Amino acid sequence: MASQDWFDKDFYKVLGVSKDVSDAELKKTYRKLARQYHPDSNAGDAKAEAKFKEISEAHSVLSDPEQRKEYDAVRAMGSGARFTAPGAGGGNGGFDDVFGGMFGGGAGPGRGGRQQYSQQGGDYDDLLGGLFGNGRFGQSTGGFRGAGGPTKGRDVTATTTLDFITATKGDQLTLQTGEGRNITVRIPAGVADGQKIRVAGKGQPSIDGGPPGDLVLTVTVRKHPVFERDGLNLRVTVPVTFTEAALGATIQVPTLGGDPVKLRVAPGTPSGRVLRVKGRGVETKKATGDLLAVVQIVVPSHLSKDAQKKLEEFAAELPDENPRDDLIARARG
C-alpha cells in the first residue's frame, strides 16, 4: 500500500540500517530502538514518543516484503516527486510530476493501455498497479486512503503454554512483547489446545493514525496426568477390583481441583463401562460438561495358594460359556 509521503521518508535511515539489511538484522535493530524509545520508558517525553512512532512506521513497511518492494520503487523515483488528486493541478490528474520527470512524458490523454518502462535496467512494468494496490483508490487497502479512512495496524501473533487446570478454569495472564511492553490477556474458561484468542487493539500501531492491530494468541495446553478433555466433559480412567465389579461397590472418583466424589458401581459392571457424574466437567459461560469415569477392572498379580484354589472352585461353578464366541462370529462377517 504505497503512500505519498514515502518520497520524503528514508526508513532505512530512521532505523540506521543499510538498504540490503536482512530480515533478522532488521528485527533485531527495531526491537532495540523500540525498547529505547517506548512511551512506557519515556513518560511525558514527546520527542521519544514521536521517535517511537517513526521507527514503528519504518519497521512496519520494511518488515513486509511486498511493502518494502513498493517502497524501494517509490524511493527510486526521487524525492521531488508528488502525487496530486485529479483536478487539483489541471489536465492529466496530477501525475506529470512523477512520470513526466522519469520517462519524458507518459501515456497522455487518450493513450489507454498498459505501459512498460525501464530505468537503469529495472522494469517498471504496470507501476500503477504495483504502487496503488491494483488501482483500488478510496479503499483502506489502497495507496490513497480516500473514503476508506486510515489503515488498521498489523496484527501480532504469539503463543503461550498453559497448564491443564488454568486452561479449564480460565485465568488472566500478563505477556511481554518483543519491545518490552506488557499485555494483559484474559484466558476464558474451557480454552482448548490449539485454540486462538484474539485481543483487540494490542497489535502494531497504525502508520497513518488508524486503529492498532490485534494480538492473536495461540494456546498450547499441557496434558494432565489423570484427566483428558472430551469436549466439555472430563474423562478419567478408574481402576475397579474384580470383586467390586462383580458384587457392586461404592467407590471414590477424583475431580479436577476438588474433593473426590462417591460413585456407585453396579453389580456385574464390565471393564470399559462409563459412569457419569453430572456437572463436574468443564464449566464455561454457555454450558457445563460432566465427569466421565471409565471403569477399568484390575486383576491381582499375585494369589496365595488358598486364594488360587478358591478361585478355581469359583470358576468351576460358572456356566460353560466362552465370552469371545460372539466376537469371533462377528469378525467372520
Short mmCIF file of C-alpha atoms in Angstrom, two decimals:
data_model
loop_
_atom_site.label_atom_id
_atom_site.label_comp_id
_atom_site.label_asym_id
_atom_site.label_seq_id
_atom_site.Cartn_x
_atom_site.Cartn_y
_atom_site.Cartn_z
CA MET A 1 0.00 0.00 0.00
CA ALA A 2 2.25 2.77 -1.30
CA SER A 3 1.93 6.14 0.38
CA GLN A 4 2.63 9.61 -0.99
CA ASP A 5 4.84 10.58 1.97
CA TRP A 6 7.20 7.67 1.25
CA PHE A 7 9.08 10.03 -1.10
CA ASP A 8 10.26 12.11 1.86
CA LYS A 9 10.84 9.34 4.40
CA ASP A 10 14.06 7.35 4.48
CA PHE A 11 13.01 4.37 6.57
CA TYR A 12 16.45 2.81 6.31
CA LYS A 13 17.99 5.93 7.81
CA VAL A 14 15.33 6.06 10.54
CA LEU A 15 16.35 2.58 11.70
CA GLY A 16 20.04 3.13 10.99
CA VAL A 17 20.35 0.14 8.65
CA SER A 18 21.60 -0.39 5.10
CA LYS A 19 19.23 -0.93 2.16
CA ASP A 20 20.29 -4.58 1.90
CA VAL A 21 19.64 -5.30 5.59
CA SER A 22 18.47 -8.85 6.29
CA ASP A 23 15.11 -9.60 7.94
CA ALA A 24 16.83 -10.90 11.07
CA GLU A 25 19.04 -7.82 11.48
CA LEU A 26 16.08 -5.53 10.77
CA LYS A 27 14.05 -7.19 13.51
CA LYS A 28 16.95 -7.05 15.97
CA THR A 29 17.55 -3.34 15.31
CA TYR A 30 13.87 -2.48 15.59
CA ARG A 31 13.49 -4.24 18.94
CA LYS A 32 16.48 -2.37 20.34
CA LEU A 33 15.15 1.01 19.22
CA ALA A 34 11.60 0.22 20.32
CA ARG A 35 12.77 -0.55 23.84
CA GLN A 36 14.82 2.67 23.89
CA TYR A 37 12.04 4.99 22.74
CA HIS A 38 8.91 3.22 24.01
CA PRO A 39 6.49 5.68 25.74
CA ASP A 40 6.35 3.44 28.80
CA SER A 41 10.06 4.05 29.31
CA ASN A 42 9.90 7.76 28.44
CA ALA A 43 6.80 9.07 30.20
CA GLY A 44 5.97 12.63 29.15
CA ASP A 45 8.75 12.79 26.55
CA ALA A 46 7.06 13.97 23.35
CA LYS A 47 10.23 13.58 21.27
CA ALA A 48 10.67 9.96 22.35
CA GLU A 49 7.01 9.26 21.55
CA ALA A 50 7.40 10.80 18.09
CA LYS A 51 10.58 8.79 17.51
CA PHE A 52 8.81 5.58 18.58
CA LYS A 53 6.02 6.21 16.06
CA GLU A 54 8.62 6.94 13.39
CA ILE A 55 10.57 3.71 13.93
CA SER A 56 7.32 1.70 14.22
CA GLU A 57 6.20 3.03 10.83
CA ALA A 58 9.59 2.27 9.29
CA HIS A 59 9.62 -1.28 10.64
CA SER A 60 6.03 -1.87 9.58
CA VAL A 61 6.91 -1.11 5.96
CA LEU A 62 10.36 -2.69 5.72
CA SER A 63 9.39 -5.92 7.53
CA ASP A 64 6.68 -6.62 4.93
CA PRO A 65 8.32 -7.95 1.72
CA GLU A 66 5.63 -6.53 -0.58
CA GLN A 67 5.57 -3.10 1.05
CA ARG A 68 9.36 -2.97 1.11
CA LYS A 69 9.46 -3.69 -2.63
CA GLU A 70 6.93 -0.92 -3.33
CA TYR A 71 8.77 1.47 -1.02
CA ASP A 72 12.09 0.89 -2.80
CA ALA A 73 10.36 1.51 -6.15
CA VAL A 74 8.83 4.77 -4.90
CA ARG A 75 12.15 5.98 -3.50
CA ALA A 76 13.82 5.22 -6.81
CA MET A 77 11.68 7.96 -8.42
CA GLY A 78 13.43 10.69 -6.44
CA SER A 79 12.35 12.83 -3.51
CA GLY A 80 11.00 15.69 -5.64
CA ALA A 81 8.01 13.79 -7.00
CA ARG A 82 4.48 14.35 -5.73
CA PHE A 83 1.02 12.93 -6.32
CA THR A 84 -1.90 15.32 -6.57
CA ALA A 85 -5.56 14.46 -6.66
CA PRO A 86 -7.34 14.53 -10.05
CA GLY A 87 -8.40 18.06 -10.92
CA ALA A 88 -6.15 19.67 -8.35
CA GLY A 89 -3.38 20.56 -10.81
CA GLY A 90 -5.19 20.52 -14.15
CA GLY A 91 -5.35 18.38 -17.24
CA ASN A 92 -3.99 14.92 -16.58
CA GLY A 93 -4.86 14.32 -12.94
CA GLY A 94 -1.51 15.41 -11.44
CA PHE A 95 0.74 12.52 -12.48
CA ASP A 96 3.04 14.60 -14.73
CA ASP A 97 5.38 15.31 -11.82
CA VAL A 98 6.05 11.61 -11.37
CA PHE A 99 6.02 10.08 -14.83
CA GLY A 100 6.92 13.18 -16.85
CA GLY A 101 10.09 13.61 -14.81
CA MET A 102 11.05 9.97 -15.05
CA PHE A 103 10.15 8.99 -18.58
CA GLY A 104 9.96 12.26 -20.51
CA GLY A 105 6.21 12.31 -20.97
CA GLY A 106 3.91 9.38 -20.39
CA ALA A 107 0.78 7.88 -21.82
CA GLY A 108 -1.01 11.21 -22.01
CA PRO A 109 -4.70 11.78 -22.53
CA GLY A 110 -6.35 9.25 -24.77
CA ARG A 111 -3.46 6.78 -24.72
CA GLY A 112 -5.00 3.93 -22.84
CA GLY A 113 -3.49 0.52 -22.22
CA ARG A 114 -0.64 -0.93 -20.16
CA GLN A 115 2.83 0.63 -20.31
CA GLN A 116 6.27 -0.80 -19.55
CA TYR A 117 9.14 1.47 -18.61
CA SER A 118 12.77 0.83 -17.79
CA GLN A 119 15.18 2.93 -15.77
CA GLN A 120 18.79 1.80 -15.39
CA GLY A 121 17.83 -1.71 -16.44
CA GLY A 122 15.00 -2.06 -13.90
CA ASP A 123 11.48 -2.75 -15.21
CA TYR A 124 8.59 -0.62 -14.01
CA ASP A 125 6.02 -2.86 -15.63
CA ASP A 126 2.49 -1.94 -14.58
CA LEU A 127 3.82 0.50 -11.99
CA LEU A 128 0.39 1.99 -11.28
CA GLY A 129 -0.98 -1.41 -10.29
CA GLY A 130 2.01 -2.20 -8.12
CA LEU A 131 2.09 1.10 -6.26
CA PHE A 132 -1.59 1.65 -5.69
CA GLY A 133 -2.92 -1.79 -4.88
CA ASN A 134 -4.20 -2.52 -8.42
CA GLY A 135 -5.98 0.80 -8.65
CA ARG A 136 -8.18 0.42 -5.57
CA PHE A 137 -8.47 4.11 -4.79
CA GLY A 138 -10.63 5.10 -1.81
CA GLN A 139 -10.17 1.75 -0.04
CA SER A 140 -8.29 1.18 3.18
CA THR A 141 -6.03 -1.30 1.37
CA GLY A 142 -5.19 1.05 -1.47
CA GLY A 143 -2.43 3.64 -1.76
CA PHE A 144 -4.74 6.60 -1.16
CA ARG A 145 -6.89 6.35 1.93
CA GLY A 146 -9.76 8.37 0.46
CA ALA A 147 -13.17 7.36 1.77
CA GLY A 148 -11.72 4.19 3.25
CA GLY A 149 -10.14 6.07 6.13
CA PRO A 150 -6.82 5.33 7.86
CA THR A 151 -5.43 1.82 7.70
CA LYS A 152 -5.52 -0.53 10.67
CA GLY A 153 -2.23 -1.57 12.27
CA ARG A 154 -0.86 -5.03 11.63
CA ASP A 155 -1.91 -7.97 13.79
CA VAL A 156 0.70 -9.58 16.04
CA THR A 157 0.83 -13.34 16.64
CA ALA A 158 2.07 -15.00 19.81
CA THR A 159 1.93 -18.37 21.57
CA THR A 160 1.61 -19.40 25.20
CA THR A 161 1.55 -22.71 27.08
CA LEU A 162 -0.98 -23.26 29.88
CA ASP A 163 -1.31 -25.97 32.44
CA PHE A 164 -4.45 -28.12 32.22
CA ILE A 165 -6.27 -26.57 35.19
CA THR A 166 -5.63 -22.97 34.04
CA ALA A 167 -7.00 -23.78 30.60
CA THR A 168 -10.06 -25.44 32.13
CA LYS A 169 -10.85 -22.87 34.81
CA GLY A 170 -9.67 -19.73 32.98
CA ASP A 171 -7.29 -17.07 34.25
CA GLN A 172 -5.66 -13.73 33.48
CA LEU A 173 -2.09 -13.68 32.15
CA THR A 174 0.45 -10.94 31.52
CA LEU A 175 2.55 -11.39 28.38
CA GLN A 176 5.57 -9.33 27.33
CA THR A 177 6.12 -8.24 23.74
CA GLY A 178 9.45 -8.07 21.97
CA GLU A 179 9.53 -4.34 22.71
CA GLY A 180 9.19 -4.97 26.44
CA ARG A 181 5.52 -3.94 26.54
CA ASN A 182 3.24 -5.87 28.93
CA ILE A 183 -0.13 -7.07 27.64
CA THR A 184 -2.84 -8.48 29.89
CA VAL A 185 -4.83 -11.32 28.32
CA ARG A 186 -7.93 -12.93 29.81
CA ILE A 187 -7.97 -16.69 29.21
CA PRO A 188 -11.60 -17.86 29.03
CA ALA A 189 -12.61 -21.00 30.92
CA GLY A 190 -12.52 -24.10 28.76
CA VAL A 191 -9.95 -22.91 26.22
CA ALA A 192 -8.76 -25.89 24.18
CA ASP A 193 -5.34 -26.95 22.94
CA GLY A 194 -4.55 -25.11 19.69
CA GLN A 195 -7.31 -22.52 20.16
CA LYS A 196 -6.64 -18.92 19.11
CA ILE A 197 -7.59 -15.95 21.29
CA ARG A 198 -7.88 -12.51 19.65
CA VAL A 199 -7.17 -9.48 21.84
CA ALA A 200 -8.40 -6.32 20.10
CA GLY A 201 -6.12 -3.30 19.88
CA LYS A 202 -2.97 -4.97 21.22
CA GLY A 203 -1.13 -5.35 17.90
CA GLN A 204 1.09 -2.95 15.94
CA PRO A 205 0.11 0.74 15.84
CA SER A 206 -1.23 2.13 12.57
CA ILE A 207 1.23 4.06 10.42
CA ASP A 208 -1.33 6.68 9.47
CA GLY A 209 -3.49 7.30 12.52
CA GLY A 210 -5.84 4.33 12.20
CA PRO A 211 -6.73 1.83 14.94
CA PRO A 212 -4.00 -0.53 16.16
CA GLY A 213 -3.96 -4.16 15.07
CA ASP A 214 -4.91 -7.12 17.25
CA LEU A 215 -2.95 -9.72 19.19
CA VAL A 216 -3.71 -13.28 18.04
CA LEU A 217 -2.63 -15.70 20.77
CA THR A 218 -2.38 -19.44 20.08
CA VAL A 219 -2.78 -21.59 23.19
CA THR A 220 -0.99 -24.87 23.89
CA VAL A 221 -2.37 -26.90 26.82
CA ARG A 222 -0.18 -29.31 28.78
CA LYS A 223 -1.57 -32.81 29.34
CA HIS A 224 -2.93 -33.74 32.77
CA PRO A 225 -1.68 -36.95 34.41
CA VAL A 226 -5.24 -38.08 35.23
CA PHE A 227 -7.86 -36.18 33.21
CA GLU A 228 -8.48 -35.80 29.48
CA ARG A 229 -10.73 -33.33 27.67
CA ASP A 230 -13.70 -34.74 25.74
CA GLY A 231 -15.40 -31.58 24.55
CA LEU A 232 -16.71 -30.02 27.74
CA ASN A 233 -16.56 -33.36 29.52
CA LEU A 234 -13.63 -34.60 31.57
CA ARG A 235 -12.68 -38.25 31.17
CA VAL A 236 -10.86 -40.24 33.86
CA THR A 237 -9.99 -43.95 33.98
CA VAL A 238 -10.91 -45.50 37.36
CA PRO A 239 -9.43 -48.86 38.48
CA VAL A 240 -12.02 -51.24 39.97
CA THR A 241 -11.26 -54.64 41.52
CA PHE A 242 -12.83 -57.80 40.16
CA THR A 243 -14.77 -58.26 43.38
CA GLU A 244 -16.11 -54.65 43.29
CA ALA A 245 -17.18 -55.05 39.68
CA ALA A 246 -18.80 -58.44 40.28
CA LEU A 247 -20.56 -57.72 43.55
CA GLY A 248 -21.03 -53.96 43.24
CA ALA A 249 -19.46 -51.24 45.37
CA THR A 250 -19.34 -47.53 46.17
CA ILE A 251 -16.01 -46.05 45.10
CA GLN A 252 -14.36 -42.62 45.20
CA VAL A 253 -13.59 -40.81 41.94
CA PRO A 254 -11.24 -37.78 41.73
CA THR A 255 -12.47 -34.42 40.41
CA LEU A 256 -10.43 -31.65 38.81
CA GLY A 257 -9.25 -29.27 41.51
CA GLY A 258 -11.79 -30.52 44.09
CA ASP A 259 -12.60 -33.27 46.54
CA PRO A 260 -13.32 -36.80 45.30
CA VAL A 261 -16.96 -37.76 44.74
CA LYS A 262 -18.63 -41.08 45.58
CA LEU A 263 -19.88 -43.18 42.70
CA ARG A 264 -21.93 -46.39 42.74
CA VAL A 265 -20.63 -49.34 40.71
CA ALA A 266 -23.49 -51.73 39.97
CA PRO A 267 -23.01 -55.49 40.38
CA GLY A 268 -21.73 -57.09 37.17
CA THR A 269 -20.17 -53.88 35.79
CA PRO A 270 -17.81 -54.74 32.91
CA SER A 271 -14.49 -53.09 32.15
CA GLY A 272 -14.89 -50.05 29.86
CA ARG A 273 -18.31 -49.01 31.15
CA VAL A 274 -18.64 -45.23 31.51
CA LEU A 275 -20.14 -43.87 34.72
CA ARG A 276 -21.27 -40.23 34.55
CA VAL A 277 -21.10 -37.55 37.24
CA LYS A 278 -23.27 -34.62 36.12
CA GLY A 279 -21.88 -31.09 36.20
CA ARG A 280 -18.31 -31.92 37.22
CA GLY A 281 -16.69 -31.30 33.84
CA VAL A 282 -15.50 -28.08 32.18
CA GLU A 283 -17.63 -25.06 33.08
CA THR A 284 -17.99 -22.18 30.58
CA LYS A 285 -20.40 -19.27 30.26
CA LYS A 286 -22.53 -21.24 27.82
CA ALA A 287 -22.53 -24.76 29.27
CA THR A 288 -21.03 -27.20 31.76
CA GLY A 289 -19.76 -30.67 30.96
CA ASP A 290 -19.80 -33.89 33.00
CA LEU A 291 -17.17 -36.11 34.57
CA LEU A 292 -16.92 -39.44 32.74
CA ALA A 293 -15.44 -42.25 34.84
CA VAL A 294 -14.28 -45.17 32.67
CA VAL A 295 -14.20 -48.46 34.60
CA GLN A 296 -11.00 -50.47 34.31
CA ILE A 297 -11.10 -53.85 36.10
CA VAL A 298 -7.76 -54.72 37.63
CA VAL A 299 -6.61 -58.28 38.23
CA PRO A 300 -4.38 -59.17 41.20
CA SER A 301 -0.85 -60.00 40.07
CA HIS A 302 -0.20 -62.44 42.95
CA LEU A 303 -2.51 -65.00 44.58
CA SER A 304 -1.90 -67.15 47.59
CA LYS A 305 -2.33 -70.89 47.10
CA ASP A 306 -5.52 -70.79 49.16
CA ALA A 307 -6.92 -67.88 47.12
CA GLN A 308 -5.99 -69.62 43.88
CA LYS A 309 -7.78 -72.78 44.97
CA LYS A 310 -10.92 -70.87 45.87
CA LEU A 311 -10.83 -69.02 42.55
CA GLU A 312 -10.60 -72.30 40.67
CA GLU A 313 -13.58 -73.58 42.65
CA PHE A 314 -15.43 -70.39 41.75
CA ALA A 315 -14.59 -70.84 38.05
CA ALA A 316 -15.93 -74.38 38.14
CA GLU A 317 -19.29 -73.06 39.30
CA LEU A 318 -19.60 -70.63 36.35
CA PRO A 319 -21.66 -71.52 33.24
CA ASP A 320 -19.64 -73.18 30.48
CA GLU A 321 -19.58 -70.14 28.19
CA ASN A 322 -16.89 -68.50 26.05
CA PRO A 323 -17.24 -64.69 26.15
CA ARG A 324 -15.29 -64.43 22.86
CA ASP A 325 -17.66 -66.53 20.75
CA ASP A 326 -19.70 -63.51 19.62
CA LEU A 327 -16.53 -61.53 18.81
CA ILE A 328 -15.16 -64.31 16.61
CA ALA A 329 -18.52 -64.72 14.84
CA ARG A 330 -18.77 -61.02 14.06
CA ALA A 331 -15.20 -60.95 12.81
CA ARG A 332 -16.01 -63.66 10.26
CA GLY A 333 -18.81 -61.48 8.91
#
